Amino acid sequence: SSGINAEYGEKKKEGDSGDEAEKPVEKKDESSDSGCGGQVKVSAYLNMAADLTHNFTDGLAIGSSFLVSDKMGYMTTFLILVHEVPHEIGDFAILVQSGFTKSTAMHFQLITALGAILGTASGLAAEQFFEAATHIILPFTAGGFIYIATVSVIPELLEGSSSLWQGIKEIFALGLGIALMILIAEYE
């Protein structure tokens, strides 16, 4: 015997008899796990609550945009989808690092994504209850995006020492975003 259990890749300890080394070592079966790889950090649950709320407001924006026009609804849906892909990947990574197994993290991500469907239904139904729904919901959701940008994104960009070239690229990207918004508003 070479000293390695080929099936499990484990070395025999010195002094072990050959019979003991041939016994398979039980591995923990992840599928029988309760869904968490041990203790789950509280930040994972806070992240899920924030993600559910975020997805709900995205859904509100989508629903109320369709009330304005189909074109605006499709454009809003596309832009939110593009925004959500990296956001959800980041949330998945946070859940896994916080103690969830990958499959459990995916299940919880799906549950929080249902918030967007609920938000869309709420945005569409709001028009039935009061006529000025779009005049309230769209500014509310736009304000939420502006809040996230000013409280979360801008301080992150300003944090640390960055080079002059990095600052120029960030200002260019900001200006390009503003120019695109003006272009869309003019030709909508």
mmCIF file of C-alpha atoms in Angstrom:
data_model
loop_
_atom_site.group_PDB
_atom_site.id
_atom_site.type_symbol
_atom_site.label_atom_id
_atom_site.label_comp_id
_atom_site.label_asym_id
_atom_site.label_seq_id
_atom_site.Cartn_x
_atom_site.Cartn_y
_atom_site.Cartn_z
ATOM 1 C CA SER A 1 0.000 0.000 0.000
ATOM 2 C CA SER A 2 1.390 3.411 -0.932
ATOM 3 C CA GLY A 3 0.161 5.172 2.186
ATOM 4 C CA ILE A 4 -2.640 7.027 0.392
ATOM 5 C CA ASN A 5 -6.265 5.985 0.327
ATOM 6 C CA ALA A 6 -6.851 6.438 -3.398
ATOM 7 C CA GLU A 7 -10.627 6.797 -3.159
ATOM 8 C CA TYR A 8 -10.543 9.606 -0.612
ATOM 9 C CA GLY A 9 -7.063 11.058 -1.133
ATOM 10 C CA GLU A 10 -6.115 10.714 2.540
ATOM 11 C CA LYS A 11 -2.707 9.641 3.848
ATOM 12 C CA LYS A 12 -2.335 6.825 6.322
ATOM 13 C CA LYS A 13 -1.018 7.885 9.673
ATOM 14 C CA GLU A 14 2.186 6.236 10.787
ATOM 15 C CA GLY A 15 1.497 3.315 13.067
ATOM 16 C CA ASP A 16 -1.898 2.602 11.444
ATOM 17 C CA SER A 17 -2.416 -0.938 10.311
ATOM 18 C CA GLY A 18 -3.236 -1.542 6.670
ATOM 19 C CA ASP A 19 -6.839 -2.533 7.497
ATOM 20 C CA GLU A 20 -7.681 0.778 9.129
ATOM 21 C CA ALA A 21 -6.300 2.754 6.208
ATOM 22 C CA GLU A 22 -8.538 0.909 3.758
ATOM 23 C CA LYS A 23 -11.748 1.910 5.608
ATOM 24 C CA PRO A 24 -13.465 4.815 3.888
ATOM 25 C CA VAL A 25 -13.664 8.014 5.861
ATOM 26 C CA GLU A 26 -17.177 9.406 6.008
ATOM 27 C CA LYS A 27 -17.531 12.718 4.294
ATOM 28 C CA LYS A 28 -20.217 15.188 5.241
ATOM 29 C CA ASP A 29 -23.016 15.068 2.701
ATOM 30 C CA GLU A 30 -23.923 18.627 1.773
ATOM 31 C CA SER A 31 -27.366 17.571 0.550
ATOM 32 C CA SER A 32 -28.329 16.406 4.046
ATOM 33 C CA ASP A 33 -27.231 19.716 5.464
ATOM 34 C CA SER A 34 -29.875 22.052 6.807
ATOM 35 C CA GLY A 35 -28.889 24.545 4.116
ATOM 36 C CA CYS A 36 -26.109 26.330 5.906
ATOM 37 C CA GLY A 37 -22.473 25.445 6.142
ATOM 38 C CA GLY A 38 -22.512 26.153 9.867
ATOM 39 C CA GLN A 39 -23.299 29.387 11.642
ATOM 40 C CA VAL A 40 -24.886 31.938 9.302
ATOM 41 C CA LYS A 41 -23.906 35.540 9.900
ATOM 42 C CA VAL A 42 -26.646 38.054 10.673
ATOM 43 C CA SER A 43 -25.387 40.164 7.767
ATOM 44 C CA ALA A 44 -26.702 37.501 5.370
ATOM 45 C CA TYR A 45 -30.253 37.970 6.630
ATOM 46 C CA LEU A 46 -29.887 41.759 6.549
ATOM 47 C CA ASN A 47 -28.612 41.499 2.979
ATOM 48 C CA MET A 48 -31.622 39.387 1.983
ATOM 49 C CA ALA A 49 -34.051 41.886 3.556
ATOM 50 C CA ALA A 50 -32.339 44.769 1.757
ATOM 51 C CA ASP A 51 -32.304 42.827 -1.515
ATOM 52 C CA LEU A 52 -36.014 42.005 -1.223
ATOM 53 C CA THR A 53 -36.813 45.694 -0.645
ATOM 54 C CA HIS A 54 -34.514 46.725 -3.496
ATOM 55 C CA ASN A 55 -36.157 44.238 -5.867
ATOM 56 C CA PHE A 56 -39.614 45.428 -4.793
ATOM 57 C CA THR A 57 -38.754 49.037 -5.691
ATOM 58 C CA ASP A 58 -37.286 47.842 -9.002
ATOM 59 C CA GLY A 59 -40.616 46.134 -9.663
ATOM 60 C CA LEU A 60 -42.493 49.329 -8.761
ATOM 61 C CA ALA A 61 -40.408 51.192 -11.322
ATOM 62 C CA ILE A 62 -41.126 48.566 -13.979
ATOM 63 C CA GLY A 63 -44.881 48.456 -13.290
ATOM 64 C CA SER A 64 -45.377 52.197 -13.202
ATOM 65 C CA SER A 65 -43.199 52.652 -16.312
ATOM 66 C CA PHE A 66 -45.534 50.397 -18.274
ATOM 67 C CA LEU A 67 -48.419 52.604 -17.147
ATOM 68 C CA VAL A 68 -46.723 55.575 -18.809
ATOM 69 C CA SER A 69 -46.016 53.736 -22.090
ATOM 70 C CA ASP A 70 -44.977 50.340 -23.381
ATOM 71 C CA LYS A 71 -41.725 51.809 -24.728
ATOM 72 C CA MET A 72 -40.803 53.257 -21.348
ATOM 73 C CA GLY A 73 -41.756 49.997 -19.647
ATOM 74 C CA TYR A 74 -39.543 47.882 -21.898
ATOM 75 C CA MET A 75 -36.648 50.325 -21.563
ATOM 76 C CA THR A 76 -36.960 50.373 -17.765
ATOM 77 C CA THR A 77 -37.176 46.572 -17.639
ATOM 78 C CA PHE A 78 -34.047 46.187 -19.780
ATOM 79 C CA LEU A 79 -32.040 48.714 -17.759
ATOM 80 C CA ILE A 80 -33.054 47.164 -14.443
ATOM 81 C CA LEU A 81 -32.179 43.694 -15.770
ATOM 82 C CA VAL A 82 -28.713 44.904 -16.811
ATOM 83 C CA HIS A 83 -28.300 46.511 -13.388
ATOM 84 C CA GLU A 84 -29.520 43.437 -11.495
ATOM 85 C CA VAL A 85 -27.236 40.778 -12.997
ATOM 86 C CA PRO A 86 -24.011 41.941 -11.293
ATOM 87 C CA HIS A 87 -25.991 42.980 -8.214
ATOM 88 C CA GLU A 88 -27.455 39.500 -7.733
ATOM 89 C CA ILE A 89 -24.071 37.836 -8.338
ATOM 90 C CA GLY A 90 -22.640 40.014 -5.577
ATOM 91 C CA ASP A 91 -25.509 39.152 -3.248
ATOM 92 C CA PHE A 92 -24.985 35.450 -3.972
ATOM 93 C CA ALA A 93 -21.306 35.794 -3.024
ATOM 94 C CA ILE A 94 -22.256 37.586 0.202
ATOM 95 C CA LEU A 95 -24.648 34.779 1.174
ATOM 96 C CA VAL A 96 -22.062 32.061 0.461
ATOM 97 C CA GLN A 97 -19.377 33.928 2.426
ATOM 98 C CA SER A 98 -21.858 34.397 5.265
ATOM 99 C CA GLY A 99 -22.332 30.648 5.702
ATOM 100 C CA PHE A 100 -25.004 29.509 3.242
ATOM 101 C CA THR A 101 -24.336 26.595 0.903
ATOM 102 C CA LYS A 102 -24.392 27.479 -2.774
ATOM 103 C CA SER A 103 -27.729 25.782 -3.415
ATOM 104 C CA THR A 104 -29.372 27.439 -0.400
ATOM 105 C CA ALA A 105 -27.984 30.827 -1.444
ATOM 106 C CA MET A 106 -29.492 30.325 -4.909
ATOM 107 C CA HIS A 107 -32.872 29.440 -3.403
ATOM 108 C CA PHE A 108 -32.883 32.550 -1.217
ATOM 109 C CA GLN A 109 -31.815 34.695 -4.184
ATOM 110 C CA LEU A 110 -34.819 33.353 -6.092
ATOM 111 C CA ILE A 111 -37.110 34.204 -3.175
ATOM 112 C CA THR A 112 -35.795 37.773 -2.973
ATOM 113 C CA ALA A 113 -36.188 38.111 -6.762
ATOM 114 C CA LEU A 114 -39.903 37.444 -6.309
ATOM 115 C CA GLY A 115 -40.008 40.885 -4.670
ATOM 116 C CA ALA A 116 -39.630 42.381 -8.165
ATOM 117 C CA ILE A 117 -42.721 40.517 -9.357
ATOM 118 C CA LEU A 118 -44.676 41.701 -6.322
ATOM 119 C CA GLY A 119 -43.432 45.266 -6.903
ATOM 120 C CA THR A 120 -44.419 45.144 -10.578
ATOM 121 C CA ALA A 121 -47.904 43.903 -9.695
ATOM 122 C CA SER A 122 -48.205 46.624 -7.049
ATOM 123 C CA GLY A 123 -47.084 49.303 -9.510
ATOM 124 C CA LEU A 124 -49.609 48.156 -12.102
ATOM 125 C CA ALA A 125 -52.408 47.823 -9.534
ATOM 126 C CA ALA A 126 -51.733 51.246 -8.026
ATOM 127 C CA GLU A 127 -53.297 52.910 -11.050
ATOM 128 C CA GLN A 128 -56.609 51.238 -10.166
ATOM 129 C CA PHE A 129 -56.656 52.847 -6.721
ATOM 130 C CA PHE A 130 -55.493 56.347 -7.515
ATOM 131 C CA GLU A 131 -54.997 58.017 -10.864
ATOM 132 C CA ALA A 132 -51.782 59.862 -10.040
ATOM 133 C CA ALA A 133 -49.900 56.660 -9.149
ATOM 134 C CA THR A 134 -47.191 57.107 -11.775
ATOM 135 C CA HIS A 135 -46.619 60.697 -10.624
ATOM 136 C CA ILE A 136 -45.793 59.367 -7.164
ATOM 137 C CA ILE A 137 -44.158 55.989 -7.825
ATOM 138 C CA LEU A 138 -41.673 56.999 -10.549
ATOM 139 C CA PRO A 139 -40.161 59.906 -8.575
ATOM 140 C CA PHE A 140 -40.068 57.689 -5.474
ATOM 141 C CA THR A 141 -38.100 54.947 -7.247
ATOM 142 C CA ALA A 142 -35.854 57.463 -9.031
ATOM 143 C CA GLY A 143 -35.126 59.045 -5.649
ATOM 144 C CA GLY A 144 -34.182 55.614 -4.327
ATOM 145 C CA PHE A 145 -31.646 55.172 -7.123
ATOM 146 C CA ILE A 146 -30.224 58.646 -6.495
ATOM 147 C CA TYR A 147 -30.001 57.876 -2.768
ATOM 148 C CA ILE A 148 -28.079 54.648 -3.448
ATOM 149 C CA ALA A 149 -25.705 56.505 -5.752
ATOM 150 C CA THR A 150 -24.993 59.316 -3.294
ATOM 151 C CA VAL A 151 -24.790 57.237 -0.128
ATOM 152 C CA SER A 152 -23.152 54.085 -1.419
ATOM 153 C CA VAL A 153 -21.435 54.510 -4.775
ATOM 154 C CA ILE A 154 -19.894 58.007 -4.602
ATOM 155 C CA PRO A 155 -18.257 57.539 -1.172
ATOM 156 C CA GLU A 156 -16.818 54.240 -2.427
ATOM 157 C CA LEU A 157 -15.321 56.028 -5.429
ATOM 158 C CA LEU A 158 -13.849 58.746 -3.218
ATOM 159 C CA GLU A 159 -12.447 56.265 -0.693
ATOM 160 C CA GLY A 160 -8.737 55.586 -0.748
ATOM 161 C CA SER A 161 -6.083 57.178 -2.849
ATOM 162 C CA SER A 162 -6.741 56.853 -6.538
ATOM 163 C CA SER A 163 -4.607 58.054 -9.382
ATOM 164 C CA LEU A 164 -5.347 61.096 -11.483
ATOM 165 C CA TRP A 165 -6.083 58.814 -14.449
ATOM 166 C CA GLN A 166 -8.655 56.867 -12.391
ATOM 167 C CA GLY A 167 -10.352 60.129 -11.396
ATOM 168 C CA ILE A 168 -10.507 61.235 -15.026
ATOM 169 C CA LYS A 169 -12.071 57.899 -16.055
ATOM 170 C CA GLU A 170 -14.680 58.181 -13.277
ATOM 171 C CA ILE A 171 -15.623 61.749 -14.239
ATOM 172 C CA PHE A 172 -15.831 60.699 -17.909
ATOM 173 C CA ALA A 173 -18.124 57.767 -17.022
ATOM 174 C CA LEU A 174 -20.346 60.063 -14.929
ATOM 175 C CA GLY A 175 -20.547 62.587 -17.771
ATOM 176 C CA LEU A 176 -21.323 59.831 -20.271
ATOM 177 C CA GLY A 177 -24.167 58.601 -18.048
ATOM 178 C CA ILE A 178 -25.646 62.108 -17.816
ATOM 179 C CA ALA A 179 -25.299 62.573 -21.591
ATOM 180 C CA LEU A 180 -27.116 59.280 -22.218
ATOM 181 C CA MET A 181 -29.958 60.324 -19.899
ATOM 182 C CA ILE A 182 -30.320 63.639 -21.756
ATOM 183 C CA LEU A 183 -30.214 61.849 -25.114
ATOM 184 C CA ILE A 184 -32.905 59.371 -24.057
ATOM 185 C CA ALA A 185 -35.096 62.186 -22.659
ATOM 186 C CA GLU A 186 -34.805 64.201 -25.891
ATOM 187 C CA TYR A 187 -35.546 61.360 -28.291
ATOM 188 C CA GLU A 188 -38.085 59.387 -26.285
#
